[in-house]
XYZ file of C-alpha atoms in Angstrom:
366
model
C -46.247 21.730 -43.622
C -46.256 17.831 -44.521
C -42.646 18.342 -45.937
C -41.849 19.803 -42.316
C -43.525 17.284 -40.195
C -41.899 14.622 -42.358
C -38.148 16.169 -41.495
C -39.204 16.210 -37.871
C -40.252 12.513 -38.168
C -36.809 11.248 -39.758
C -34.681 13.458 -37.028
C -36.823 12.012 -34.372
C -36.319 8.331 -36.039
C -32.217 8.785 -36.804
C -31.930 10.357 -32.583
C -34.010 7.228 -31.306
C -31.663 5.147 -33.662
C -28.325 6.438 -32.297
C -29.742 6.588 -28.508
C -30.676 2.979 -28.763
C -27.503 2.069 -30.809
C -25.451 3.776 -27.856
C -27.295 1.655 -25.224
C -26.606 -1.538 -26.803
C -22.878 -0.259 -27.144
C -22.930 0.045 -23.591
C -24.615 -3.303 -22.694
C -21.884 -4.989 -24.983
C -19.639 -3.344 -22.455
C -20.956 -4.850 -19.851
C -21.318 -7.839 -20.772
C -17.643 -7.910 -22.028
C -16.478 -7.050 -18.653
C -19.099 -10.004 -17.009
C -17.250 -12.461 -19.511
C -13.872 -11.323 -18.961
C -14.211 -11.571 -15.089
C -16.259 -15.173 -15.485
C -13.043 -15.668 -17.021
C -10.647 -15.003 -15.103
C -11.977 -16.431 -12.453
C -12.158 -19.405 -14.123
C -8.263 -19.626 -14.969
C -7.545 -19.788 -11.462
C -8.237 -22.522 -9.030
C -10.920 -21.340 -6.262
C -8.211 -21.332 -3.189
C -5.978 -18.724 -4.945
C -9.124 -16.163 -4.617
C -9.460 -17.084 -1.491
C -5.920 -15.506 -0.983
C -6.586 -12.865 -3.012
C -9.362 -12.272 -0.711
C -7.022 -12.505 2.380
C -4.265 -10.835 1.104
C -6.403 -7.817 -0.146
C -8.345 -7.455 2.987
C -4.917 -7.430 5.192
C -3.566 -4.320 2.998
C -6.971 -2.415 3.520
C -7.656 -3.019 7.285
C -4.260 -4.064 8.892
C -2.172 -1.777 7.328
C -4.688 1.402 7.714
C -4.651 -0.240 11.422
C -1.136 -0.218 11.727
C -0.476 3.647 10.628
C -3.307 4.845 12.877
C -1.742 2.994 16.182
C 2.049 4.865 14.991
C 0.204 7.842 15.113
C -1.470 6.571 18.551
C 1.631 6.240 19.793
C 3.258 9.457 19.219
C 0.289 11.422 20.349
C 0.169 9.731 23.659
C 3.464 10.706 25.173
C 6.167 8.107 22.458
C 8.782 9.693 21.039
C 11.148 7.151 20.300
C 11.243 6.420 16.537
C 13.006 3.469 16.139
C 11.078 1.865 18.447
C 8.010 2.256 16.425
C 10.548 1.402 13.317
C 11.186 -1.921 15.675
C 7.907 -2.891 16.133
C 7.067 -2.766 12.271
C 9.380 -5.848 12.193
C 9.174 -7.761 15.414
C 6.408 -9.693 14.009
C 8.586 -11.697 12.118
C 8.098 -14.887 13.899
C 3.872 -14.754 12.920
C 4.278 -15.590 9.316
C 6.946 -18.637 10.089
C 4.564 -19.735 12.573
C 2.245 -20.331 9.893
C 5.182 -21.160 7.160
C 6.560 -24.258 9.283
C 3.193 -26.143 9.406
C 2.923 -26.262 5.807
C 6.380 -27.460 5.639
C 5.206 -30.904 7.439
C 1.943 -31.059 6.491
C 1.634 -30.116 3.046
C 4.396 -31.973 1.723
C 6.279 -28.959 0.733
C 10.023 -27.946 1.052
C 12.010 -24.641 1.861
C 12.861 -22.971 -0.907
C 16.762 -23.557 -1.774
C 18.675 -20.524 -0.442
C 21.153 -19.546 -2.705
C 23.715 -16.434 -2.896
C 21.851 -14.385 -5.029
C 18.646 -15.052 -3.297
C 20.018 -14.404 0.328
C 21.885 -11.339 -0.633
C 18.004 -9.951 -2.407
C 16.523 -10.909 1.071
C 19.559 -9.121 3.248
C 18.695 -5.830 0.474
C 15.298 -5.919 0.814
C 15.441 -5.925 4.553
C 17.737 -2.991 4.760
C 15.360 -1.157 2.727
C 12.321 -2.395 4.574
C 13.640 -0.560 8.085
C 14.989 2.116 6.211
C 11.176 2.784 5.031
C 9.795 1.551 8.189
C 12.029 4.708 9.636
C 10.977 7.298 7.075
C 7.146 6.815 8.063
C 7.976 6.861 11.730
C 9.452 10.112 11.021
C 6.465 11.079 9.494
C 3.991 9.793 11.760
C 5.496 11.486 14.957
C 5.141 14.921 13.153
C 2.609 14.577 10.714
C -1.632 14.498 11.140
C -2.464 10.706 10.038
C -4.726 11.683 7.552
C -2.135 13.859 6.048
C 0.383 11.379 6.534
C -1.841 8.697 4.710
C -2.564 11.107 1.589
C 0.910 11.762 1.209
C 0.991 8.338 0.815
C -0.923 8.247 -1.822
C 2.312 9.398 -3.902
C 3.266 5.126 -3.309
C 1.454 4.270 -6.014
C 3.254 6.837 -8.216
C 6.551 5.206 -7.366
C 5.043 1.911 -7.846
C 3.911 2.396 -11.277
C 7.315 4.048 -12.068
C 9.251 0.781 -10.834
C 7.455 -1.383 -11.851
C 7.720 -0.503 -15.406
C 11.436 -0.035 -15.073
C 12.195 -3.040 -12.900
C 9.508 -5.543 -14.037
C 8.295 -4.601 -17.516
C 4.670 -3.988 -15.836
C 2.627 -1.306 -18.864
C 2.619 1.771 -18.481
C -0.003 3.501 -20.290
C -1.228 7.556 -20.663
C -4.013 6.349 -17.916
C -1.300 6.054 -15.499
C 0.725 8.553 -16.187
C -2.101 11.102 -16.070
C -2.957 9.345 -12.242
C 0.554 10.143 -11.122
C 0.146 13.594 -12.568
C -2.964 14.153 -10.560
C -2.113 12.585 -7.115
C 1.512 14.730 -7.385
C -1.074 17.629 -7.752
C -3.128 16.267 -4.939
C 0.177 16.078 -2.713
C 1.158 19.669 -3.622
C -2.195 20.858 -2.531
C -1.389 19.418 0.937
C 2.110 21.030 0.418
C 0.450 24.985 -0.303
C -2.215 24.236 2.550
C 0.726 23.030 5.528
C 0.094 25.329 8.371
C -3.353 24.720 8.564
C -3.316 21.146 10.388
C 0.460 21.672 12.065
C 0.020 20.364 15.372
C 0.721 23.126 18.569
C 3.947 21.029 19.382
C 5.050 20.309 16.313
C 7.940 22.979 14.614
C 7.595 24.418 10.920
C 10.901 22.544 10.096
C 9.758 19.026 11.395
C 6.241 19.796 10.060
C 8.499 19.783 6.708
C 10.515 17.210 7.413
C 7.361 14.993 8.270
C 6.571 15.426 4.974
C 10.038 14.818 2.960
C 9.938 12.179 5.183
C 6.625 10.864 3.623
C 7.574 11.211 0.390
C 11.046 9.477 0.451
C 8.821 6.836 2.660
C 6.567 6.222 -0.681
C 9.023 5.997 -3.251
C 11.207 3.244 -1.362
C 7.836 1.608 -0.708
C 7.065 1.301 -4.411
C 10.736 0.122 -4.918
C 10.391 -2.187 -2.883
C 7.321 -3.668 -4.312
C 8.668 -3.750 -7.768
C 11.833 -5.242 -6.228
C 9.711 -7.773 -4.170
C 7.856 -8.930 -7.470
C 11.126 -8.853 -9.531
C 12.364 -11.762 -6.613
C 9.680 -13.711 -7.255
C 10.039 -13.399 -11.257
C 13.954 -14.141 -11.005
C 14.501 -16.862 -8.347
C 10.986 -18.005 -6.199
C 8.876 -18.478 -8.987
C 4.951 -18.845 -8.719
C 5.018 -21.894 -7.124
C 2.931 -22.034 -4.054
C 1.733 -19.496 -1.352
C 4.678 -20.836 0.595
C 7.271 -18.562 -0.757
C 5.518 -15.881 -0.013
C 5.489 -16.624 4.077
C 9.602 -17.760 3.236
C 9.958 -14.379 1.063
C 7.985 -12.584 4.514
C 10.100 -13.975 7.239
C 13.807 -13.547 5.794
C 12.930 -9.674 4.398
C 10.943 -9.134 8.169
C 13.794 -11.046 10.145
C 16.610 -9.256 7.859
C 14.983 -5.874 8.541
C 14.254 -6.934 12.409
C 18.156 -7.289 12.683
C 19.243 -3.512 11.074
C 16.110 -2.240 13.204
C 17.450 -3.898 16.196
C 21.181 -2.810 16.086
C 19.826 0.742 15.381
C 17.910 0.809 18.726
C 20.908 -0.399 20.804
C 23.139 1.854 19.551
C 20.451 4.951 20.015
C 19.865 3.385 23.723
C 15.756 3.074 22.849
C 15.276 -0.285 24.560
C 16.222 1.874 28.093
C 13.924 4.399 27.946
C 11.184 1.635 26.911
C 10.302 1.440 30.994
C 10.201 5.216 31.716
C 8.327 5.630 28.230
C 5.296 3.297 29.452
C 4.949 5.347 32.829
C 4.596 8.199 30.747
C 2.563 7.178 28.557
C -1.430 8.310 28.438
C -3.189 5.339 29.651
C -0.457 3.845 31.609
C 1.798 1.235 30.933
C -0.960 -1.502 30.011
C -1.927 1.283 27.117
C 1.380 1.355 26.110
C 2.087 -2.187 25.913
C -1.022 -2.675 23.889
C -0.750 -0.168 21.653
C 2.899 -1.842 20.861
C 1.413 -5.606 20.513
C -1.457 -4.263 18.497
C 1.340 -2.386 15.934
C 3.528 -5.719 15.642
C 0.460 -7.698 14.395
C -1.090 -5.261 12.244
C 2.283 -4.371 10.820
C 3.098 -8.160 9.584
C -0.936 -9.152 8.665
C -0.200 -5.606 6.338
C 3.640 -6.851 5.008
C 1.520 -10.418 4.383
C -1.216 -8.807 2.920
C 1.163 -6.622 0.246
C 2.949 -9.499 -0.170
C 0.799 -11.945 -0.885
C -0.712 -9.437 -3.627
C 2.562 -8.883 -5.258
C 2.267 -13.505 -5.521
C -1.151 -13.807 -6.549
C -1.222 -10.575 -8.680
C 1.615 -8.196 -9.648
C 3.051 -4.948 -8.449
C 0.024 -3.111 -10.313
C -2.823 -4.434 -8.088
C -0.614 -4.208 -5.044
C -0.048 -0.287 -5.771
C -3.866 -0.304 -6.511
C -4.693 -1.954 -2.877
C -1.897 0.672 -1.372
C -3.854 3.711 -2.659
C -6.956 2.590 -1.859
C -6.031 2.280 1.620
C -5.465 5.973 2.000
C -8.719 6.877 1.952
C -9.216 4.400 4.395
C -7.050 5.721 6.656
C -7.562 9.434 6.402
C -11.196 8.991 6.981
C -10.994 6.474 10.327
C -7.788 9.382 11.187
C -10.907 11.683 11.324
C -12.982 9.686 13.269
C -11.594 8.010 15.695
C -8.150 10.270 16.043
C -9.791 13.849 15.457
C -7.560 14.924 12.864
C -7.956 18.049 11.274
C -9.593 18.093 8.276
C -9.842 21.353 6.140
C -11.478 22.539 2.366
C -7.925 21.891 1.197
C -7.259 18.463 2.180
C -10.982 17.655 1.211
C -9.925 18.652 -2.218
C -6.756 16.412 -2.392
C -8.510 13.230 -0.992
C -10.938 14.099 -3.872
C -8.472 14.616 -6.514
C -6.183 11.544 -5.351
C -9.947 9.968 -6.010
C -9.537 10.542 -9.039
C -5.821 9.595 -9.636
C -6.922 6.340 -8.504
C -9.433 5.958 -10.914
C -7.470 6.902 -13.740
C -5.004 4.441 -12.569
C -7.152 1.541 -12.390
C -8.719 2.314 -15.709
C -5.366 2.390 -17.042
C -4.424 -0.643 -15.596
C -7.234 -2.414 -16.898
C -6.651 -1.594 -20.198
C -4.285 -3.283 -22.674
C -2.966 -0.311 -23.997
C 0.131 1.172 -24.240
C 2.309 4.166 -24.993
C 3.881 4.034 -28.110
């Protein structure tokens, strides 16, 4: 009996042992993490989290914003889609209104334009409308919450391009995140009846989501293309070249949208469009003003992250605004939401988790 009651006492002694070695193994996590974020912060001088800040909170509210008022739009009598393509550029002018000031008063100077700079700016704007057109595509036809999770599949693309076209790591963590959100989109895919609007046909209901999808990838080109400017000719700097970056892609991309509307005769049925419109033509107008400065505080926003950070966060901050928007869609919008697309806003969940773990992690695949 004493021989027992001893081999119960050195069990009991070895599992208190390895239970309080394992919570000191996780403190020293924790405080690992505390240090590395004390420094980190540290490295960088306190106005560039203040743009972090800014730029973070424009991806997560403006452009959630800004795909909730296409959708807005299109449910309340618009049809046109390159208007809606238009609008997601007319804002150009807001970020050189804030670019010119710093120019006089900051003692700062335009960057020098040179060929291989303007001819990145004239690319990047063709792609910008060309994307801006894909998700008006999608948002006439699609749900916004469905619209938003398909999405999701942007931060895929992102981590793709950015490996290819930037060097950023790429690391089993991320690959097994775009594994799981491409399940998460197929889920949507299996389950697309169920939240077809009345008015909507089976083949636009699909290509509303092609659409989305061809929408996402050129979205995370462009980021990786965006960053790969700044690496090759702008240069961390200041915050400057980000507004000068912002206002020649925006302007660039205003000027394909535009000739694209004239030739499609949009601008003429603007007028008739308003009186159609639920709400009126005040409605209307408002719902357009409201799209061109969400639209651009977004395009700052993403931009500003790909400065400050790196294509990696910004495809973070672009995820994490799907959520966003699929939940307000709900709310405020009514969108259908079913068992099915429960389960694929839960699994892209965790896609983004595993994304940001792997990001944060130094690893990578041999």
């Amino acid at each position: 009996m004493q021989e027992l009651l001893l081999e119960k006492g050195e069990k009991m002694e070895q599992e208190s042992t390895g239970s309080g070695s394992s919570q000191f193994s996780s403190l020293q996590w924790v405080f690992k993490v505390k240090n590395m974020a004390w420094e980190a912060y540290k490295s960088k001088p306190f106005s560039h989290w203040v743009l972090l800040f800014l730029s973070s909170f424009g991806m997560l509210v403006a452009f959630p914003a800004s795909s909730l008022l296409s959708r807005v739009y299109f449910a309340n009598g618009g049809t046109s889609k390159w208007i809606i393509s238009w609008v997601a550029v007319a804002g150009w002018p807001i970020p050189a209104l804030i670019l010119f000031p710093m120019y006089l008063f900051h003692n700062t100077s335009p960057t020098p334009l040179s060929i291989q700079l303007f001819c990145s700016y004239v690319f990047l704007g063709f792609l910008s409308a060309a994307d801006n057109l894909m998700y008006a595509y999608a948002y006439a036809y699609l749900p916004a919450s469905t619209a938003a999770l398909l999405a999701s599949s942007s931060l895929a693309f992102s981590a793709l391009f950015g490996f290819w076209i930037v060097n950023n790591k790429l690391n089993a963590s991320v690959i097994n995140a775009i594994v799981i959100i491409t399940a998460a989109m197929t889920i949507i895919a299996l389950d697309s009846d169920s939240d077809r609007y009345p008015y909507v046909s089976n083949s636009q209901y699909i290509w509303g989501f092609v659409w989305d999808i061809l929408g996402s990838a050129l979205h995370g080109l462009i980021f990786a293309l965006s960053e790969w400017v700044f690496i090759k000719f702008l240069g961390r700097r200041s915050f400057h070249v980000v507004l000068e970056q912002q206002v020649m892609v925006s302007f660039c991309a205003f000027l394909f949208t535009t000739i694209g509307v004239i030739i499609n005769k949009d601008f003429q049925g603007m007028a008739s469009e308003a009186k159609t419109f639920k709400g009126g033509v005040t409605a209307y107008n408002l719902v357009l003003i409201w799209s061109v400065i969400t639209f651009q505080l977004g395009v700052l926003g993403a931009t500003g992250i790909l400065f400050l950070a790196s294509t990696v966060m910004a495809g973070v901050l672009n995820a994490v605004r799907v959520p966003v928007t699929s939940i307000a869609a709900v709310i405020l919008l009514n969108d259908p939401m079913n068992g099915f697309k429960i389960l694929s806003l839960v699994i892209t969940f965790w896609g983004f988790a595993s994304y940001i773990y792997g990001t944060s992690t130094g690893s990578k695949l041999p």
